mmCIF file with all atom_site columns, C-alpha atoms in Angstrom:
data_model
loop_
_atom_site.group_PDB
_atom_site.id
_atom_site.type_symbol
_atom_site.label_atom_id
_atom_site.label_alt_id
_atom_site.label_comp_id
_atom_site.label_asym_id
_atom_site.label_entity_id
_atom_site.label_seq_id
_atom_site.pdbx_PDB_ins_code
_atom_site.Cartn_x
_atom_site.Cartn_y
_atom_site.Cartn_z
_atom_site.occupancy
_atom_site.B_iso_or_equiv
_atom_site.pdbx_formal_charge
_atom_site.auth_seq_id
_atom_site.auth_comp_id
_atom_site.auth_asym_id
_atom_site.auth_atom_id
_atom_site.pdbx_PDB_model_num
ATOM 1   C CA . MET A 1 1   ? -23.948 -19.867 -5.960  1.00 95.00 ? 48  MET A CA 1
ATOM 2   C CA . LYS A 1 2   ? -21.487 -20.218 -9.003  1.00 97.00 ? 49  LYS A CA 1
ATOM 3   C CA . VAL A 1 3   ? -18.130 -22.370 -8.042  1.00 97.00 ? 50  VAL A CA 1
ATOM 4   C CA . ILE A 1 4   ? -15.109 -21.951 -10.329 1.00 98.00 ? 51  ILE A CA 1
ATOM 5   C CA . ASN A 1 5   ? -12.229 -24.209 -9.769  1.00 98.00 ? 52  ASN A CA 1
ATOM 6   C CA . LEU A 1 6   ? -9.252  -23.645 -11.513 1.00 98.00 ? 53  LEU A CA 1
ATOM 7   C CA . GLY A 1 7   ? -7.326  -26.878 -10.343 1.00 97.00 ? 54  GLY A CA 1
ATOM 8   C CA . GLU A 1 8   ? -9.013  -27.918 -13.490 1.00 96.00 ? 55  GLU A CA 1
ATOM 9   C CA . ASN A 1 9   ? -6.697  -26.561 -15.571 1.00 94.00 ? 56  ASN A CA 1
ATOM 10  C CA . SER A 1 10  ? -3.422  -26.861 -15.284 1.00 93.00 ? 57  SER A CA 1
ATOM 11  C CA . SER A 1 11  ? -1.353  -24.437 -15.050 1.00 96.00 ? 58  SER A CA 1
ATOM 12  C CA . ILE A 1 12  ? 1.660   -22.580 -12.510 1.00 97.00 ? 59  ILE A CA 1
ATOM 13  C CA . LEU A 1 13  ? -1.615  -22.685 -10.164 1.00 98.00 ? 60  LEU A CA 1
ATOM 14  C CA . ASN A 1 14  ? -1.151  -26.390 -9.578  1.00 98.00 ? 61  ASN A CA 1
ATOM 15  C CA . SER A 1 15  ? 3.083   -25.984 -9.066  1.00 98.00 ? 62  SER A CA 1
ATOM 16  C CA . ILE A 1 16  ? 2.522   -23.321 -5.815  1.00 98.00 ? 63  ILE A CA 1
ATOM 17  C CA . ILE A 1 17  ? -0.490  -25.493 -4.218  1.00 98.00 ? 64  ILE A CA 1
ATOM 18  C CA . ALA A 1 18  ? 1.706   -28.652 -4.609  1.00 98.00 ? 65  ALA A CA 1
ATOM 19  C CA . GLN A 1 19  ? 4.770   -26.351 -2.736  1.00 98.00 ? 66  GLN A CA 1
ATOM 20  C CA . MET A 1 20  ? 2.058   -25.648 -0.325  1.00 98.00 ? 67  MET A CA 1
ATOM 21  C CA . ARG A 1 21  ? 0.634   -29.009 1.106   1.00 98.00 ? 68  ARG A CA 1
ATOM 22  C CA . ASP A 1 22  ? 4.632   -30.004 1.001   1.00 98.00 ? 69  ASP A CA 1
ATOM 23  C CA . LYS A 1 23  ? 5.155   -31.345 4.758   1.00 97.00 ? 70  LYS A CA 1
ATOM 24  C CA . GLU A 1 24  ? 9.168   -30.555 4.364   1.00 97.00 ? 71  GLU A CA 1
ATOM 25  C CA . ILE A 1 25  ? 8.371   -27.046 1.530   1.00 97.00 ? 72  ILE A CA 1
ATOM 26  C CA . GLN A 1 26  ? 6.605   -25.714 4.575   1.00 97.00 ? 73  GLN A CA 1
ATOM 27  C CA . LYS A 1 27  ? 8.768   -25.672 6.980   1.00 96.00 ? 74  LYS A CA 1
ATOM 28  C CA . ASP A 1 28  ? 10.256  -22.270 4.854   1.00 97.00 ? 75  ASP A CA 1
ATOM 29  C CA . ARG A 1 29  ? 7.918   -19.754 6.529   1.00 96.00 ? 76  ARG A CA 1
ATOM 30  C CA . ALA A 1 30  ? 8.709   -17.346 4.122   1.00 97.00 ? 77  ALA A CA 1
ATOM 31  C CA . LYS A 1 31  ? 8.227   -19.252 1.420   1.00 98.00 ? 78  LYS A CA 1
ATOM 32  C CA . PHE A 1 32  ? 4.518   -20.723 2.422   1.00 98.00 ? 79  PHE A CA 1
ATOM 33  C CA . ARG A 1 33  ? 3.496   -16.924 2.420   1.00 97.00 ? 80  ARG A CA 1
ATOM 34  C CA . ASN A 1 34  ? 5.065   -15.628 -0.667  1.00 98.00 ? 81  ASN A CA 1
ATOM 35  C CA . ASN A 1 35  ? 3.301   -18.814 -2.159  1.00 98.00 ? 82  ASN A CA 1
ATOM 36  C CA . LEU A 1 36  ? -0.086  -17.923 -0.581  1.00 98.00 ? 83  LEU A CA 1
ATOM 37  C CA . TYR A 1 37  ? 1.231   -13.916 -1.982  1.00 98.00 ? 84  TYR A CA 1
ATOM 38  C CA . ARG A 1 38  ? 1.619   -15.669 -5.284  1.00 98.00 ? 85  ARG A CA 1
ATOM 39  C CA . VAL A 1 39  ? -1.882  -17.298 -5.169  1.00 98.00 ? 86  VAL A CA 1
ATOM 40  C CA . GLY A 1 40  ? -3.875  -14.214 -4.269  1.00 98.00 ? 87  GLY A CA 1
ATOM 41  C CA . GLN A 1 41  ? -2.188  -13.309 -7.527  1.00 98.00 ? 88  GLN A CA 1
ATOM 42  C CA . ILE A 1 42  ? -3.520  -15.627 -9.733  1.00 98.00 ? 89  ILE A CA 1
ATOM 43  C CA . PHE A 1 43  ? -6.640  -15.402 -8.050  1.00 98.00 ? 90  PHE A CA 1
ATOM 44  C CA . GLY A 1 44  ? -7.113  -11.511 -8.172  1.00 98.00 ? 91  GLY A CA 1
ATOM 45  C CA . TYR A 1 45  ? -6.277  -11.631 -12.114 1.00 98.00 ? 92  TYR A CA 1
ATOM 46  C CA . GLU A 1 46  ? -8.912  -14.582 -12.671 1.00 98.00 ? 93  GLU A CA 1
ATOM 47  C CA . VAL A 1 47  ? -11.777 -12.299 -10.658 1.00 98.00 ? 94  VAL A CA 1
ATOM 48  C CA . SER A 1 48  ? -10.978 -9.407  -12.538 1.00 97.00 ? 95  SER A CA 1
ATOM 49  C CA . LYS A 1 49  ? -11.911 -11.289 -15.659 1.00 97.00 ? 96  LYS A CA 1
ATOM 50  C CA . ALA A 1 50  ? -15.806 -11.180 -14.063 1.00 97.00 ? 97  ALA A CA 1
ATOM 51  C CA . LEU A 1 51  ? -16.220 -7.609  -12.931 1.00 97.00 ? 98  LEU A CA 1
ATOM 52  C CA . ASP A 1 52  ? -17.381 -5.006  -15.482 1.00 96.00 ? 99  ASP A CA 1
ATOM 53  C CA . HIS A 1 53  ? -15.417 -2.827  -17.361 1.00 97.00 ? 100 HIS A CA 1
ATOM 54  C CA . LYS A 1 54  ? -15.721 0.000   -19.730 1.00 97.00 ? 101 LYS A CA 1
ATOM 55  C CA . THR A 1 55  ? -14.005 1.226   -22.575 1.00 98.00 ? 102 THR A CA 1
ATOM 56  C CA . VAL A 1 56  ? -11.674 3.837   -21.895 1.00 98.00 ? 103 VAL A CA 1
ATOM 57  C CA . SER A 1 57  ? -9.013  6.307   -23.946 1.00 98.00 ? 104 SER A CA 1
ATOM 58  C CA . VAL A 1 58  ? -5.527  6.191   -23.265 1.00 98.00 ? 105 VAL A CA 1
ATOM 59  C CA . THR A 1 59  ? -3.169  8.900   -25.113 1.00 98.00 ? 106 THR A CA 1
ATOM 60  C CA . THR A 1 60  ? 0.407   7.363   -25.435 1.00 98.00 ? 107 THR A CA 1
ATOM 61  C CA . PRO A 1 61  ? 3.018   9.089   -27.129 1.00 98.00 ? 108 PRO A CA 1
ATOM 62  C CA . LEU A 1 62  ? 1.825   8.134   -30.572 1.00 98.00 ? 109 LEU A CA 1
ATOM 63  C CA . GLY A 1 63  ? -1.709  8.007   -30.528 1.00 98.00 ? 110 GLY A CA 1
ATOM 64  C CA . VAL A 1 64  ? -4.847  7.333   -28.414 1.00 98.00 ? 111 VAL A CA 1
ATOM 65  C CA . ALA A 1 65  ? -5.455  3.590   -27.467 1.00 98.00 ? 112 ALA A CA 1
ATOM 66  C CA . LYS A 1 66  ? -8.489  2.250   -26.312 1.00 98.00 ? 113 LYS A CA 1
ATOM 67  C CA . ILE A 1 67  ? -9.004  -0.003  -23.596 1.00 97.00 ? 114 ILE A CA 1
ATOM 68  C CA . GLU A 1 68  ? -10.916 -2.050  -21.297 1.00 97.00 ? 115 GLU A CA 1
ATOM 69  C CA . VAL A 1 69  ? -11.078 -1.465  -17.923 1.00 96.00 ? 116 VAL A CA 1
ATOM 70  C CA . PRO A 1 70  ? -12.912 -2.730  -14.668 1.00 96.00 ? 117 PRO A CA 1
ATOM 71  C CA . THR A 1 71  ? -15.219 -0.375  -13.137 1.00 96.00 ? 118 THR A CA 1
ATOM 72  C CA . ASP A 1 72  ? -16.182 -2.285  -9.869  1.00 97.00 ? 119 ASP A CA 1
ATOM 73  C CA . LYS A 1 73  ? -15.913 -0.604  -6.762  1.00 97.00 ? 120 LYS A CA 1
ATOM 74  C CA . VAL A 1 74  ? -13.665 -3.265  -5.216  1.00 98.00 ? 121 VAL A CA 1
ATOM 75  C CA . VAL A 1 75  ? -13.366 -4.021  -1.405  1.00 98.00 ? 122 VAL A CA 1
ATOM 76  C CA . ILE A 1 76  ? -11.315 -6.547  -0.341  1.00 98.00 ? 123 ILE A CA 1
ATOM 77  C CA . SER A 1 77  ? -11.453 -8.177  3.174   1.00 97.00 ? 124 SER A CA 1
ATOM 78  C CA . THR A 1 78  ? -10.004 -11.027 4.978   1.00 95.00 ? 125 THR A CA 1
ATOM 79  C CA . ILE A 1 79  ? -10.377 -13.439 7.741   1.00 92.00 ? 126 ILE A CA 1
ATOM 80  C CA . LEU A 1 80  ? -7.575  -12.489 10.307  1.00 89.00 ? 127 LEU A CA 1
ATOM 81  C CA . ARG A 1 81  ? -4.522  -14.181 10.294  1.00 87.00 ? 128 ARG A CA 1
ATOM 82  C CA . ALA A 1 82  ? -3.814  -16.563 7.827   1.00 90.00 ? 129 ALA A CA 1
ATOM 83  C CA . GLY A 1 83  ? -5.358  -15.239 5.260   1.00 93.00 ? 130 GLY A CA 1
ATOM 84  C CA . LEU A 1 84  ? -2.839  -12.111 4.981   1.00 96.00 ? 131 LEU A CA 1
ATOM 85  C CA . PRO A 1 85  ? -0.693  -13.189 2.766   1.00 97.00 ? 132 PRO A CA 1
ATOM 86  C CA . LEU A 1 86  ? -3.580  -14.097 0.118   1.00 97.00 ? 133 LEU A CA 1
ATOM 87  C CA . GLN A 1 87  ? -5.188  -10.882 0.572   1.00 97.00 ? 134 GLN A CA 1
ATOM 88  C CA . GLN A 1 88  ? -2.120  -8.561  -0.169  1.00 97.00 ? 135 GLN A CA 1
ATOM 89  C CA . GLY A 1 89  ? -1.467  -11.316 -3.631  1.00 98.00 ? 136 GLY A CA 1
ATOM 90  C CA . VAL A 1 90  ? -5.238  -10.716 -4.613  1.00 98.00 ? 137 VAL A CA 1
ATOM 91  C CA . LEU A 1 91  ? -4.948  -6.583  -3.661  1.00 98.00 ? 138 LEU A CA 1
ATOM 92  C CA . SER A 1 92  ? -1.340  -6.096  -5.561  1.00 97.00 ? 139 SER A CA 1
ATOM 93  C CA . ASN A 1 93  ? -3.818  -5.885  -8.978  1.00 97.00 ? 140 ASN A CA 1
ATOM 94  C CA . PHE A 1 94  ? -6.450  -3.960  -7.656  1.00 96.00 ? 141 PHE A CA 1
ATOM 95  C CA . ASP A 1 95  ? -4.736  -0.506  -7.197  1.00 92.00 ? 142 ASP A CA 1
ATOM 96  C CA . ASN A 1 96  ? -7.942  1.617   -5.675  1.00 92.00 ? 143 ASN A CA 1
ATOM 97  C CA . ALA A 1 97  ? -9.673  -1.471  -3.622  1.00 97.00 ? 144 ALA A CA 1
ATOM 98  C CA . ASP A 1 98  ? -10.555 -0.446  0.270   1.00 97.00 ? 145 ASP A CA 1
ATOM 99  C CA . ASN A 1 99  ? -9.580  -3.431  2.679   1.00 97.00 ? 146 ASN A CA 1
ATOM 100 C CA . ALA A 1 100 ? -11.864 -5.312  4.952   1.00 96.00 ? 147 ALA A CA 1
ATOM 101 C CA . PHE A 1 101 ? -10.847 -7.283  8.292   1.00 95.00 ? 148 PHE A CA 1
ATOM 102 C CA . ILE A 1 102 ? -12.643 -10.107 10.083  1.00 93.00 ? 149 ILE A CA 1
ATOM 103 C CA . ALA A 1 103 ? -11.018 -11.659 13.016  1.00 88.00 ? 150 ALA A CA 1
ATOM 104 C CA . ALA A 1 104 ? -12.839 -14.924 13.852  1.00 80.00 ? 151 ALA A CA 1
ATOM 105 C CA . TYR A 1 105 ? -11.857 -18.295 15.697  1.00 72.00 ? 152 TYR A CA 1
ATOM 106 C CA . ARG A 1 106 ? -13.216 -21.860 16.570  1.00 67.00 ? 153 ARG A CA 1
ATOM 107 C CA . ALA A 1 107 ? -14.164 -22.392 19.964  1.00 69.00 ? 154 ALA A CA 1
ATOM 108 C CA . TYR A 1 108 ? -15.114 -25.208 21.636  1.00 65.00 ? 155 TYR A CA 1
ATOM 109 C CA . ASP A 1 109 ? -17.859 -25.975 24.026  1.00 65.00 ? 156 ASP A CA 1
ATOM 110 C CA . GLN A 1 110 ? -17.539 -28.993 26.492  1.00 65.00 ? 157 GLN A CA 1
ATOM 111 C CA . ASP A 1 111 ? -18.947 -31.423 24.641  1.00 65.00 ? 158 ASP A CA 1
ATOM 112 C CA . GLN A 1 112 ? -16.506 -30.511 21.863  1.00 62.00 ? 159 GLN A CA 1
ATOM 113 C CA . ASN A 1 113 ? -19.046 -28.563 19.712  1.00 66.00 ? 160 ASN A CA 1
ATOM 114 C CA . ILE A 1 114 ? -17.956 -25.589 17.535  1.00 65.00 ? 161 ILE A CA 1
ATOM 115 C CA . ARG A 1 115 ? -19.185 -22.554 17.165  1.00 70.00 ? 162 ARG A CA 1
ATOM 116 C CA . VAL A 1 116 ? -17.551 -19.196 15.901  1.00 70.00 ? 163 VAL A CA 1
ATOM 117 C CA . ILE A 1 117 ? -16.666 -16.312 17.718  1.00 77.00 ? 164 ILE A CA 1
ATOM 118 C CA . THR A 1 118 ? -16.106 -12.713 15.811  1.00 78.00 ? 165 THR A CA 1
ATOM 119 C CA . SER A 1 119 ? -14.799 -10.661 17.852  1.00 78.00 ? 166 SER A CA 1
ATOM 120 C CA . TYR A 1 120 ? -13.190 -7.347  15.368  1.00 87.00 ? 167 TYR A CA 1
ATOM 121 C CA . CYS A 1 121 ? -14.646 -6.053  11.794  1.00 90.00 ? 168 CYS A CA 1
ATOM 122 C CA . ALA A 1 122 ? -13.268 -3.369  10.484  1.00 92.00 ? 169 ALA A CA 1
ATOM 123 C CA . ALA A 1 123 ? -14.270 -2.479  6.745   1.00 94.00 ? 170 ALA A CA 1
ATOM 124 C CA . PRO A 1 124 ? -15.735 0.624   4.570   1.00 96.00 ? 171 PRO A CA 1
ATOM 125 C CA . PRO A 1 125 ? -19.637 0.928   3.771   1.00 97.00 ? 172 PRO A CA 1
ATOM 126 C CA . LEU A 1 126 ? -20.598 -1.693  0.801   1.00 97.00 ? 173 LEU A CA 1
ATOM 127 C CA . GLU A 1 127 ? -23.155 -0.694  -0.444  1.00 96.00 ? 174 GLU A CA 1
ATOM 128 C CA . GLY A 1 128 ? -23.038 -0.535  -4.058  1.00 95.00 ? 175 GLY A CA 1
ATOM 129 C CA . ARG A 1 129 ? -19.059 -2.248  -4.108  1.00 97.00 ? 176 ARG A CA 1
ATOM 130 C CA . THR A 1 130 ? -17.940 -5.215  -4.943  1.00 98.00 ? 177 THR A CA 1
ATOM 131 C CA . LEU A 1 131 ? -16.545 -7.883  -2.068  1.00 98.00 ? 178 LEU A CA 1
ATOM 132 C CA . ILE A 1 132 ? -13.817 -9.938  -2.678  1.00 98.00 ? 179 ILE A CA 1
ATOM 133 C CA . LEU A 1 133 ? -13.413 -11.955 0.473   1.00 97.00 ? 180 LEU A CA 1
ATOM 134 C CA . ALA A 1 134 ? -10.032 -14.437 0.482   1.00 97.00 ? 181 ALA A CA 1
ATOM 135 C CA . ASP A 1 135 ? -9.643  -16.954 2.922   1.00 95.00 ? 182 ASP A CA 1
ATOM 136 C CA . THR A 1 136 ? -6.967  -19.755 2.761   1.00 95.00 ? 183 THR A CA 1
ATOM 137 C CA . MET A 1 137 ? -8.915  -22.356 3.667   1.00 95.00 ? 184 MET A CA 1
ATOM 138 C CA . LEU A 1 138 ? -12.497 -23.705 3.731   1.00 95.00 ? 185 LEU A CA 1
ATOM 139 C CA . ALA A 1 139 ? -12.777 -26.785 6.056   1.00 93.00 ? 186 ALA A CA 1
ATOM 140 C CA . THR A 1 140 ? -16.931 -26.663 7.006   1.00 92.00 ? 187 THR A CA 1
ATOM 141 C CA . GLY A 1 141 ? -17.595 -23.259 6.050   1.00 92.00 ? 188 GLY A CA 1
ATOM 142 C CA . THR A 1 142 ? -19.210 -21.974 9.550   1.00 88.00 ? 189 THR A CA 1
ATOM 143 C CA . SER A 1 143 ? -16.652 -19.563 9.836   1.00 88.00 ? 190 SER A CA 1
ATOM 144 C CA . LEU A 1 144 ? -16.894 -17.978 6.788   1.00 92.00 ? 191 LEU A CA 1
ATOM 145 C CA . ILE A 1 145 ? -20.583 -17.723 6.069   1.00 92.00 ? 192 ILE A CA 1
ATOM 146 C CA . ASP A 1 146 ? -20.713 -16.224 10.108  1.00 90.00 ? 193 ASP A CA 1
ATOM 147 C CA . CYS A 1 147 ? -18.025 -13.202 9.028   1.00 91.00 ? 194 CYS A CA 1
ATOM 148 C CA . ILE A 1 148 ? -20.049 -12.306 5.793   1.00 93.00 ? 195 ILE A CA 1
ATOM 149 C CA . LYS A 1 149 ? -23.328 -11.847 7.785   1.00 92.00 ? 196 LYS A CA 1
ATOM 150 C CA . VAL A 1 150 ? -21.362 -9.654  10.425  1.00 91.00 ? 197 VAL A CA 1
ATOM 151 C CA . ILE A 1 151 ? -19.613 -7.946  7.217   1.00 93.00 ? 198 ILE A CA 1
ATOM 152 C CA . LYS A 1 152 ? -23.461 -7.224  6.099   1.00 94.00 ? 199 LYS A CA 1
ATOM 153 C CA . GLU A 1 153 ? -24.973 -5.841  8.911   1.00 93.00 ? 200 GLU A CA 1
ATOM 154 C CA . LYS A 1 154 ? -22.264 -3.941  9.852   1.00 92.00 ? 201 LYS A CA 1
ATOM 155 C CA . CYS A 1 155 ? -21.819 -2.557  6.510   1.00 95.00 ? 202 CYS A CA 1
ATOM 156 C CA . GLY A 1 156 ? -24.164 -3.295  4.169   1.00 96.00 ? 203 GLY A CA 1
ATOM 157 C CA . GLU A 1 157 ? -25.186 -5.120  0.970   1.00 95.00 ? 204 GLU A CA 1
ATOM 158 C CA . PRO A 1 158 ? -22.324 -5.627  -1.548  1.00 96.00 ? 205 PRO A CA 1
ATOM 159 C CA . VAL A 1 159 ? -23.494 -5.770  -5.143  1.00 96.00 ? 206 VAL A CA 1
ATOM 160 C CA . CYS A 1 160 ? -21.627 -8.512  -5.873  1.00 95.00 ? 207 CYS A CA 1
ATOM 161 C CA . LEU A 1 161 ? -19.738 -11.012 -4.485  1.00 97.00 ? 208 LEU A CA 1
ATOM 162 C CA . HIS A 1 162 ? -16.729 -13.066 -5.173  1.00 98.00 ? 209 HIS A CA 1
ATOM 163 C CA . LEU A 1 163 ? -15.135 -16.155 -2.294  1.00 98.00 ? 210 LEU A CA 1
ATOM 164 C CA . ILE A 1 164 ? -11.662 -16.805 -2.870  1.00 98.00 ? 211 ILE A CA 1
ATOM 165 C CA . CYS A 1 165 ? -10.818 -19.970 -1.050  1.00 97.00 ? 212 CYS A CA 1
ATOM 166 C CA . PRO A 1 166 ? -7.862  -22.140 -2.741  1.00 98.00 ? 213 PRO A CA 1
ATOM 167 C CA . ILE A 1 167 ? -8.104  -25.311 0.122   1.00 97.00 ? 214 ILE A CA 1
ATOM 168 C CA . ALA A 1 168 ? -11.536 -25.951 0.439   1.00 97.00 ? 215 ALA A CA 1
ATOM 169 C CA . SER A 1 169 ? -13.550 -29.639 1.635   1.00 97.00 ? 216 SER A CA 1
ATOM 170 C CA . ALA A 1 170 ? -16.333 -30.895 -0.421  1.00 97.00 ? 217 ALA A CA 1
ATOM 171 C CA . LYS A 1 171 ? -18.382 -30.595 2.325   1.00 95.00 ? 218 LYS A CA 1
ATOM 172 C CA . ALA A 1 172 ? -17.683 -26.791 2.964   1.00 96.00 ? 219 ALA A CA 1
ATOM 173 C CA . VAL A 1 173 ? -18.683 -26.197 -0.511  1.00 97.00 ? 220 VAL A CA 1
ATOM 174 C CA . GLU A 1 174 ? -21.823 -27.923 -0.597  1.00 96.00 ? 221 GLU A CA 1
ATOM 175 C CA . ASN A 1 175 ? -22.681 -26.219 2.926   1.00 95.00 ? 222 ASN A CA 1
ATOM 176 C CA . LEU A 1 176 ? -22.378 -22.403 1.016   1.00 96.00 ? 223 LEU A CA 1
ATOM 177 C CA . GLN A 1 177 ? -24.215 -23.914 -2.056  1.00 96.00 ? 224 GLN A CA 1
ATOM 178 C CA . LYS A 1 178 ? -27.569 -23.890 0.490   1.00 95.00 ? 225 LYS A CA 1
ATOM 179 C CA . VAL A 1 179 ? -27.161 -20.383 1.572   1.00 95.00 ? 226 VAL A CA 1
ATOM 180 C CA . PHE A 1 180 ? -25.541 -18.686 -1.189  1.00 95.00 ? 227 PHE A CA 1
ATOM 181 C CA . SER A 1 181 ? -27.517 -17.624 -4.624  1.00 89.00 ? 228 SER A CA 1
ATOM 182 C CA . ASP A 1 182 ? -26.269 -17.708 -8.138  1.00 87.00 ? 229 ASP A CA 1
ATOM 183 C CA . ASP A 1 183 ? -24.869 -13.775 -7.140  1.00 88.00 ? 230 ASP A CA 1
ATOM 184 C CA . VAL A 1 184 ? -22.451 -15.644 -5.222  1.00 96.00 ? 231 VAL A CA 1
ATOM 185 C CA . THR A 1 185 ? -19.223 -17.052 -6.563  1.00 98.00 ? 232 THR A CA 1
ATOM 186 C CA . LEU A 1 186 ? -16.644 -19.467 -5.162  1.00 98.00 ? 233 LEU A CA 1
ATOM 187 C CA . TRP A 1 187 ? -13.018 -19.696 -6.460  1.00 98.00 ? 234 TRP A CA 1
ATOM 188 C CA . VAL A 1 188 ? -11.064 -22.524 -6.065  1.00 98.00 ? 235 VAL A CA 1
ATOM 189 C CA . ALA A 1 189 ? -8.263  -24.525 -6.736  1.00 98.00 ? 236 ALA A CA 1
ATOM 190 C CA . THR A 1 190 ? -8.941  -27.504 -5.193  1.00 97.00 ? 237 THR A CA 1
ATOM 191 C CA . ILE A 1 191 ? -12.002 -29.512 -3.127  1.00 98.00 ? 238 ILE A CA 1
ATOM 192 C CA . ASP A 1 192 ? -10.483 -32.265 -0.906  1.00 97.00 ? 239 ASP A CA 1
ATOM 193 C CA . PRO A 1 193 ? -12.711 -35.343 0.061   1.00 96.00 ? 240 PRO A CA 1
ATOM 194 C CA . GLU A 1 194 ? -12.673 -35.773 3.622   1.00 94.00 ? 241 GLU A CA 1
ATOM 195 C CA . LEU A 1 195 ? -12.625 -33.514 6.837   1.00 95.00 ? 242 LEU A CA 1
ATOM 196 C CA . ASN A 1 196 ? -10.929 -35.298 9.918   1.00 93.00 ? 243 ASN A CA 1
ATOM 197 C CA . SER A 1 197 ? -12.383 -35.857 13.547  1.00 87.00 ? 244 SER A CA 1
ATOM 198 C CA . LYS A 1 198 ? -11.800 -32.176 14.138  1.00 84.00 ? 245 LYS A CA 1
ATOM 199 C CA . SER A 1 199 ? -12.573 -30.604 11.246  1.00 86.00 ? 246 SER A CA 1
ATOM 200 C CA . TYR A 1 200 ? -9.429  -30.281 9.860   1.00 91.00 ? 247 TYR A CA 1
ATOM 201 C CA . ILE A 1 201 ? -9.732  -30.803 5.654   1.00 96.00 ? 248 ILE A CA 1
ATOM 202 C CA . VAL A 1 202 ? -7.822  -33.733 4.210   1.00 96.00 ? 249 VAL A CA 1
ATOM 203 C CA . PRO A 1 203 ? -4.974  -34.055 2.911   1.00 96.00 ? 250 PRO A CA 1
ATOM 204 C CA . GLY A 1 204 ? -5.534  -30.508 3.436   1.00 96.00 ? 251 GLY A CA 1
ATOM 205 C CA . LEU A 1 205 ? -1.798  -28.600 4.228   1.00 95.00 ? 252 LEU A CA 1
ATOM 206 C CA . GLY A 1 206 ? -2.365  -28.400 7.733   1.00 94.00 ? 253 GLY A CA 1
ATOM 207 C CA . ASP A 1 207 ? -2.783  -25.175 9.417   1.00 93.00 ? 254 ASP A CA 1
ATOM 208 C CA . ALA A 1 208 ? -2.361  -22.653 7.856   1.00 94.00 ? 255 ALA A CA 1
ATOM 209 C CA . GLY A 1 209 ? -1.886  -19.039 10.077  1.00 93.00 ? 256 GLY A CA 1
ATOM 210 C CA . ASP A 1 210 ? 0.559   -21.474 11.882  1.00 94.00 ? 257 ASP A CA 1
ATOM 211 C CA . LEU A 1 211 ? 2.251   -21.918 8.355   1.00 95.00 ? 258 LEU A CA 1
ATOM 212 C CA . CYS A 1 212 ? 2.193   -18.571 8.031   1.00 95.00 ? 259 CYS A CA 1
ATOM 213 C CA . PHE A 1 213 ? 3.447   -16.773 11.067  1.00 94.00 ? 260 PHE A CA 1
ATOM 214 C CA . GLY A 1 214 ? 4.149   -19.669 13.838  1.00 92.00 ? 261 GLY A CA 1
ATOM 215 C CA . GLU A 1 215 ? 2.010   -21.614 16.255  1.00 90.00 ? 262 GLU A CA 1
ATOM 216 C CA . LYS A 1 216 ? 0.006   -19.901 19.007  1.00 84.00 ? 263 LYS A CA 1
ATOM 217 C CA . LEU A 1 217 ? -1.300  -21.178 22.010  1.00 80.00 ? 264 LEU A CA 1
#
């Protein structure tokens, strides 16, 4: 699996991530959602560079211009609910993209072992298409791996897979590298070093779903 860390280069992306991490700025729920949307726009633009392109001719009022445009048939997916603003940001770059939605959550047994339950999947056929899956945080990678397995079983095998996960843990990146081959690309803005006892990323930014939409029971 190829890993591209956009945060390694100085850009406005790092300023947005800094705002998202700041516990005082996080109190503004609308700003947090908007920052996540902005991050999605940046990642969508960067991923577009990795797609296949062709030259087309465009007639202007004064002549004909030749322009390189992407040719991939794109499907943009997210895992409910925290990924929604991120997905919308990615989608703003792809006028004709189809979309997919997956619902997954952690469940704990009596021994506090974690299992991921996937309860909903709505997606178009994926054969011959490029799948971009946007998920705000990558803690252990278990949810993401399970969701990709489900969507492939239900909708087919995409020709190309891009994973957009702005906040990732080193452990999750390691886990994904054991599962995915070189034709999969993981796009991140930062790789944090630790997970706490509840498998939350440290320093991370907290619960992205709650920060976007409010606390849940």
